[in-house]
Coordinates of C-alpha atoms and ligand atoms in Angstrom, one line a residue:
M9 CA 101.4 227.0 364.8
K10 CA 103.5 225.6 362.1
R11 CA 102.0 223.5 359.6
R12 CA 103.8 220.1 360.5
Q13 CA 103.1 220.8 364.1
W14 CA 99.4 221.3 362.9
L15 CA 99.1 218.0 361.3
K16 CA 100.5 216.0 364.4
W17 CA 98.1 217.8 366.4
G18 CA 95.1 216.8 363.9
C19 CA 96.2 213.2 363.8
A20 CA 96.6 212.9 367.6
Q21 CA 93.1 213.9 367.6
C22 CA 92.1 211.4 365.1
A23 CA 93.7 208.5 366.9
G24 CA 91.6 209.5 369.9
L25 CA 88.4 209.6 367.7
A26 CA 87.9 205.6 368.7
G27 CA 87.4 206.6 372.5
F28 CA 84.3 209.0 371.7
S29 CA 80.9 207.9 372.8
L30 CA 78.1 207.8 370.3
A31 CA 75.6 207.8 373.1
G32 CA 76.8 211.1 374.3
R33 CA 74.8 213.5 372.0
A34 CA 74.9 216.4 374.4
L35 CA 75.7 219.2 372.4
A36 CA 78.0 222.1 373.8
Q37 CA 75.8 224.7 371.7
A38 CA 72.0 225.7 371.3
E39 CA 70.0 223.4 369.5
P40 CA 68.8 225.0 365.9
V41 CA 65.8 227.1 365.8
P42 CA 62.9 225.5 363.9
V43 CA 62.6 226.9 360.4
G44 CA 59.7 228.9 359.7
A45 CA 59.1 232.4 357.7
D46 CA 60.7 234.4 360.7
W47 CA 63.5 231.9 361.2
S48 CA 66.8 233.4 361.7
A49 CA 70.1 231.9 361.7
P50 CA 71.7 230.9 365.0
E51 CA 74.6 232.7 366.7
R52 CA 78.2 231.6 365.1
F53 CA 79.6 228.3 366.5
S54 CA 82.2 228.0 368.5
R55 CA 84.9 225.5 368.6
P56 CA 83.8 222.4 370.5
R57 CA 85.9 221.1 373.1
L58 CA 88.3 218.1 371.8
E59 CA 87.2 215.8 374.4
D60 CA 83.6 215.9 373.4
E61 CA 82.0 213.8 370.5
E62 CA 81.6 216.9 368.4
G63 CA 85.3 218.1 369.1
G64 CA 86.4 214.5 367.5
I65 CA 84.3 215.3 364.3
W66 CA 85.6 218.7 364.0
A67 CA 89.3 217.2 364.5
L68 CA 88.7 214.9 361.4
M69 CA 87.5 217.6 359.2
D70 CA 90.1 220.0 359.9
R71 CA 92.4 217.1 358.9
E72 CA 90.3 216.5 356.0
E73 CA 90.8 220.3 355.1
T74 CA 94.4 220.2 355.2
R75 CA 94.3 217.4 352.5
L76 CA 91.9 219.4 350.2
R77 CA 94.1 222.2 350.5
R78 CA 96.9 220.8 348.9
S79 CA 94.9 218.4 346.7
P80 CA 95.9 218.2 343.3
F81 CA 92.2 218.6 342.2
R82 CA 91.9 222.0 344.1
M83 CA 91.4 224.6 341.4
R84 CA 94.0 226.9 342.7
D85 CA 92.4 230.1 341.6
A86 CA 92.4 232.8 344.2
R87 CA 90.1 235.0 342.4
L88 CA 87.4 232.3 341.8
E89 CA 87.6 230.9 345.2
Q90 CA 87.4 234.7 346.9
Y91 CA 84.1 235.1 344.8
L92 CA 82.6 231.7 345.9
L93 CA 83.3 232.9 349.2
E94 CA 81.9 236.3 348.9
V95 CA 78.8 234.3 347.4
C96 CA 78.4 232.5 350.8
C97 CA 79.2 235.4 352.9
K98 CA 76.2 237.4 351.1
L99 CA 74.1 234.3 352.1
A100 CA 75.7 233.4 355.4
G101 CA 75.9 237.0 357.3
A102 CA 77.5 236.5 360.8
H103 CA 78.6 233.3 359.8
C104 CA 81.0 234.6 357.1
P105 CA 84.3 234.5 359.1
D106 CA 83.8 230.8 359.7
I107 CA 83.4 229.9 356.1
R108 CA 86.4 228.5 354.0
V109 CA 85.5 227.6 350.3
Y110 CA 87.7 225.2 348.0
A111 CA 86.9 224.9 344.5
I112 CA 87.6 221.3 343.5
R113 CA 88.0 220.3 340.0
Q114 CA 86.0 217.1 339.5
P115 CA 83.4 216.9 336.7
F116 CA 80.0 216.4 338.8
F117 CA 77.7 218.2 340.3
N118 CA 78.5 218.8 344.1
A119 CA 78.8 221.1 347.0
S120 CA 79.1 220.3 350.5
M121 CA 79.8 222.0 353.9
A122 CA 81.5 220.5 356.9
P123 CA 80.6 221.2 360.4
N124 CA 83.8 223.2 360.8
G125 CA 83.0 225.5 358.0
M126 CA 85.1 224.0 355.2
M127 CA 82.9 224.3 352.2
Q128 CA 83.7 222.2 348.6
V129 CA 82.4 223.5 345.4
W130 CA 82.8 221.1 342.6
S131 CA 83.7 222.1 338.8
G132 CA 80.7 220.2 337.7
L133 CA 78.6 222.4 339.4
L134 CA 80.4 225.5 338.3
L135 CA 79.8 224.2 334.8
R136 CA 76.0 223.7 335.2
V137 CA 74.8 226.7 337.1
E138 CA 73.6 229.6 334.8
N139 CA 74.1 232.6 337.2
E140 CA 75.1 233.6 340.5
A141 CA 71.6 233.1 341.7
Q142 CA 71.7 229.7 340.8
L143 CA 75.0 228.9 342.7
A144 CA 73.6 231.0 345.3
A145 CA 70.7 228.5 345.9
V146 CA 72.9 225.6 346.2
L147 CA 75.3 227.4 348.5
G148 CA 72.5 228.6 350.6
H149 CA 71.3 225.1 350.8
E150 CA 74.3 223.9 352.2
I151 CA 74.4 226.9 354.5
G152 CA 71.0 225.7 355.6
H153 CA 72.5 222.4 356.6
Y154 CA 75.4 223.8 358.3
V155 CA 73.6 226.3 360.7
Q156 CA 70.9 223.9 361.5
R157 CA 73.8 221.5 362.4
H158 CA 72.4 218.7 359.5
S159 CA 76.1 217.9 358.7
L160 CA 77.0 217.3 362.0
E161 CA 74.3 214.8 362.8
Q162 CA 74.6 213.4 359.4
L163 CA 78.3 212.7 360.3
R164 CA 77.3 211.4 363.6
D165 CA 75.1 208.7 362.0
V166 CA 77.3 207.4 359.2
R167 CA 80.0 206.8 361.8
A168 CA 77.5 205.0 364.3
R169 CA 76.5 202.8 361.1
M170 CA 79.7 202.3 359.4
G171 CA 81.8 202.0 362.7
V172 CA 84.7 204.3 363.0
A173 CA 87.3 202.5 360.9
Q174 CA 85.4 202.4 357.8
F175 CA 84.3 206.0 358.7
M176 CA 87.8 207.2 358.9
S177 CA 88.7 205.5 355.6
V178 CA 86.1 207.2 353.7
F179 CA 87.5 210.3 354.7
G180 CA 91.1 209.3 354.3
L181 CA 90.7 208.7 350.7
A182 CA 89.6 212.4 350.4
G183 CA 91.9 214.0 347.7
Q184 CA 91.5 210.9 345.7
L185 CA 88.4 210.7 343.1
G186 CA 87.1 207.7 344.8
G187 CA 87.3 209.4 348.1
L188 CA 85.5 212.6 347.2
A189 CA 83.0 210.8 345.5
A190 CA 82.4 208.8 348.6
M191 CA 82.4 211.5 351.0
A192 CA 79.7 213.2 348.8
G193 CA 77.6 210.1 348.0
G194 CA 77.8 208.3 351.0
L195 CA 76.3 211.0 353.2
A196 CA 72.9 211.5 352.3
Y197 CA 70.6 213.8 354.2
S198 CA 67.1 212.9 355.4
R199 CA 64.1 214.2 353.8
D200 CA 63.2 216.6 356.6
H201 CA 66.6 218.0 356.7
E202 CA 66.4 218.2 353.0
R203 CA 62.9 220.4 353.3
D204 CA 64.6 222.6 355.9
A205 CA 67.7 223.4 353.9
D206 CA 65.5 224.2 351.0
Q207 CA 63.6 226.7 353.0
I208 CA 66.5 228.0 354.5
G209 CA 68.4 228.4 351.1
V210 CA 65.3 230.3 349.8
L211 CA 65.4 232.8 352.6
L212 CA 69.0 233.5 352.6
M213 CA 68.6 234.2 348.8
R214 CA 65.8 236.3 349.4
R215 CA 67.4 238.2 352.2
A216 CA 70.3 238.9 349.8
G217 CA 68.5 239.8 346.9
Y218 CA 69.0 237.0 345.0
D219 CA 66.0 235.7 342.5
T220 CA 64.9 232.7 344.3
R221 CA 63.2 231.6 341.2
E222 CA 66.5 230.0 339.9
A223 CA 66.5 227.8 342.5
H224 CA 64.1 225.1 341.3
K225 CA 65.6 225.2 337.9
I226 CA 68.6 223.4 338.9
W227 CA 66.8 220.5 339.7
S228 CA 65.0 220.6 336.4
N229 CA 68.2 220.9 334.8
L230 CA 69.7 217.9 336.5
Q231 CA 66.7 215.8 336.1
A232 CA 67.1 216.5 332.6
E233 CA 70.5 215.5 331.9
Q234 CA 69.9 212.1 333.8
K235 CA 67.0 211.3 331.7
A236 CA 69.0 211.9 328.9
N237 CA 71.1 208.6 329.6
P238 CA 68.9 205.5 329.0
N239 CA 71.4 203.3 330.8
F240 CA 71.4 205.6 334.1
S241 CA 72.4 203.8 336.9
T242 CA 75.2 206.0 339.1
P243 CA 73.5 209.1 340.4
N244 CA 74.9 212.5 340.3
T245 CA 76.7 213.2 343.5
L246 CA 74.2 215.9 344.4
F247 CA 71.1 213.6 343.8
A248 CA 72.9 211.0 346.2
S249 CA 73.8 213.6 349.1
H250 CA 70.5 215.6 348.7
P251 CA 67.9 213.2 347.5
A252 CA 65.9 215.1 344.9
S253 CA 62.3 214.6 344.4
D254 CA 59.5 216.2 342.2
E255 CA 57.9 217.2 345.6
R256 CA 61.3 219.0 346.6
R257 CA 61.2 220.9 343.1
E258 CA 57.6 221.9 343.2
T259 CA 58.0 223.2 346.7
L260 CA 60.6 225.5 345.3
I261 CA 58.3 226.6 342.7
R262 CA 55.3 227.5 345.1
L263 CA 57.9 229.1 347.8
T264 CA 59.6 231.5 345.4
A265 CA 56.5 232.0 342.8
A266 CA 56.1 235.7 344.2
D267 CA 59.6 236.7 344.3
S268 CA 61.8 238.3 342.3
G269 CA 65.6 239.6 342.6
E270 CA 69.0 239.5 340.8
T271 CA 70.4 236.5 338.7
Y272 CA 73.9 238.6 338.2
E273 CA 74.5 236.1 335.1
A274 CA 77.1 238.5 333.4
Q275 CA 79.1 238.3 336.9
Y276 CA 79.0 234.8 337.2
R277 CA 80.3 234.2 333.5
A278 CA 82.9 236.5 334.0
I279 CA 84.5 234.4 336.8
I280 CA 83.9 231.4 335.2
A281 CA 85.2 232.1 331.8
P282 CA 88.9 231.3 332.2
W283 CA 87.7 227.8 333.3
R284 CA 85.4 226.8 330.6
S285 CA 87.2 225.2 328.1
T286 CA 89.0 222.9 330.9
L287 CA 85.4 222.2 332.5
L288 CA 84.1 221.2 329.2
E289 CA 87.0 218.9 328.3
D290 CA 86.9 217.4 332.1
E291 CA 83.0 217.0 331.3
M292 CA 83.8 214.7 328.4
K293 CA 86.3 212.7 330.5
R294 CA 83.1 211.4 332.4
S295 CA 82.4 209.3 329.2
R296 CA 78.4 210.0 329.7
P297 CA 77.9 211.5 325.9
S298 CA 74.4 211.3 326.2
E299 CA 74.1 213.4 329.6
S300 CA 76.7 215.6 328.0
L301 CA 74.6 216.1 324.8
A302 CA 71.6 217.3 327.1
L303 CA 73.6 219.7 329.3
F304 CA 75.6 221.2 326.0
Q305 CA 72.1 221.7 324.5
R306 CA 70.7 223.8 327.2
L307 CA 74.1 225.8 327.5
L308 CA 73.6 226.4 323.9
E309 CA 70.0 227.3 324.2
R310 CA 71.7 230.5 326.5
E311 CA 74.4 231.3 324.1
P312 CA 73.6 230.2 320.6
G313 CA 76.1 229.8 318.1
D314 CA 79.1 229.7 321.1
P315 CA 82.1 228.1 319.2
L316 CA 83.4 226.4 322.1
L317 CA 80.0 224.7 323.3
L318 CA 79.5 223.9 319.4
H319 CA 82.9 222.1 319.5
Y320 CA 82.2 219.9 322.6
R321 CA 78.8 219.3 321.4
G322 CA 80.4 217.9 318.3
E323 CA 82.8 215.8 320.6
A324 CA 80.0 214.4 322.7
Y325 CA 78.2 213.3 319.4
R326 CA 81.7 211.9 317.9
L327 CA 82.2 209.9 321.5
R328 CA 78.5 208.8 321.3
A329 CA 79.0 207.3 317.8
G330 CA 75.1 206.5 317.2
E331 CA 73.2 206.8 313.9
N332 CA 73.9 209.9 312.0
D333 CA 76.1 211.0 315.0
M334 CA 79.2 211.6 313.1
N335 CA 77.2 213.9 310.6
L336 CA 76.0 215.9 313.5
A337 CA 79.3 216.2 314.7
V338 CA 80.7 217.5 311.6
A339 CA 77.7 219.9 311.2
D340 CA 78.6 221.2 314.9
Y341 CA 82.5 221.4 314.1
Q342 CA 81.5 223.4 310.7
A343 CA 79.3 225.9 312.7
A344 CA 81.7 226.6 315.4
I345 CA 84.6 227.2 311.9
D346 CA 81.9 229.3 310.7
S347 CA 81.7 231.5 313.5
G348 CA 85.4 232.6 313.1
R349 CA 86.1 232.2 316.6
A350 CA 87.1 228.1 316.8
Q351 CA 89.9 227.0 318.4
A352 CA 92.3 225.3 316.1
G353 CA 91.3 221.9 317.5
T354 CA 88.0 222.2 316.0
W355 CA 89.7 221.9 312.6
R356 CA 91.3 218.6 313.8
A357 CA 88.1 217.1 315.1
L358 CA 86.6 218.1 312.0
G359 CA 89.4 216.7 310.2
Q360 CA 89.3 213.2 312.1
T361 CA 85.6 212.8 311.6
R362 CA 85.4 213.7 307.8
L363 CA 88.1 210.8 307.6
K364 CA 86.1 208.3 309.6
L365 CA 83.0 209.1 307.3
G366 CA 85.3 208.5 304.2
Q367 CA 85.6 212.1 303.1
A368 CA 89.1 211.8 302.5
Q369 CA 90.0 215.1 300.5
A370 CA 88.0 217.4 302.9
G371 CA 89.5 215.7 305.9
Q372 CA 92.7 216.0 304.8
Q373 CA 92.1 219.9 304.0
A374 CA 90.6 220.5 307.7
L375 CA 93.7 218.6 309.2
N376 CA 96.0 220.8 307.2
N377 CA 94.2 223.7 308.5
Y378 CA 94.8 222.6 311.8
L379 CA 98.3 222.2 311.2
N380 CA 98.7 225.7 309.7
L381 CA 96.6 227.2 312.9
A382 CA 99.0 225.3 315.4
P383 CA 102.2 224.2 314.0
Q384 CA 104.0 223.8 317.5
A385 CA 100.8 221.4 318.4
P386 CA 102.2 218.5 320.5
D387 CA 100.2 216.1 318.5
S388 CA 101.3 217.7 314.9
D389 CA 103.9 214.8 314.3
M390 CA 100.8 212.6 314.7
I391 CA 98.6 214.3 312.4
K392 CA 101.3 214.6 309.5
L393 CA 101.7 211.0 309.7
L394 CA 98.0 210.5 309.7
L395 CA 97.8 212.8 306.7
E396 CA 100.6 210.8 305.0
G397 CA 98.8 207.7 305.4
A398 CA 95.5 208.7 304.0
R399 CA 97.4 209.7 300.8
Ligands
ZN28 ZN1 70.3 219.1 351.1

């Protein structure tokens, strides 16, 4: 089927959605198996009939997937998306052929999987997880929701609560920041679903040979970031759709205490390396410097002296601009430069910050170094003007 025809087909289904009965909850497929130590995933799901309620939800998700596929927020890195799919497949086993993964450039910690097999992984998650095992913990949890059909139930409930028109409008926004956030944040899972998905995630990780003890660290790390922000109000998107609690974290610790396995940290870093600078830059655009500082601090503990991380921690200090923050920023930029591996932009940041601190001579020198290292930089004329003004 050609794309245009396919789109028409998708929209024809959407228009018909309003007619579906919410009372008719009969599923064409078997009910999920209760989660226990001997749990095994149900058979692959077949595409539901379009005239069924579930068929309508699938059609809607198919339409969303078309938008997502063409969204300007998609990272369009075939190697990265293939890698994410391979991790999903290590976990999902027989369900692998039904999963499609999209890496989305959004600086929040989020992943979600729709009932039709569409998985989204946001770049804020990629920046934050420390190895493949942590990534697998999140993806395994999402696959848990999928195989137990939680996402289907959740979508039904949300649609019943919102009414069809509002429900459609939330999804219609996907591809825009607001829509993606609403899609992730508006759909919270129940406590029972979270517990089941956590348990399945651990089982799938263990069977795939991952170190399950990495799973609980994700929550500790996210909590540390949130606590760092004294004016914390908007929850992180994953907290919103998968409500985290100390109880969940402690259960994960208990479930995995006797385990061991692989973390695949080097493999993970190699895949993310080409994106690192972009992801750190995007993180700054959230304008939550206290949270970013907690994040960069943690990443620096794993990679002490990394010049890119030092540069961005400096940027976060500069943005926060609290007492002594400018001096801390200078120290970080300088440490990055002293490593001999700093980008030219670190000289610019150092120069601008020194000028702000009234250190005219050192500031000018740093900006001159920047111009020497990056003579073709798009802002070189502006920096020259700044230097002339400072004279
Ligand atoms: Zn969840």
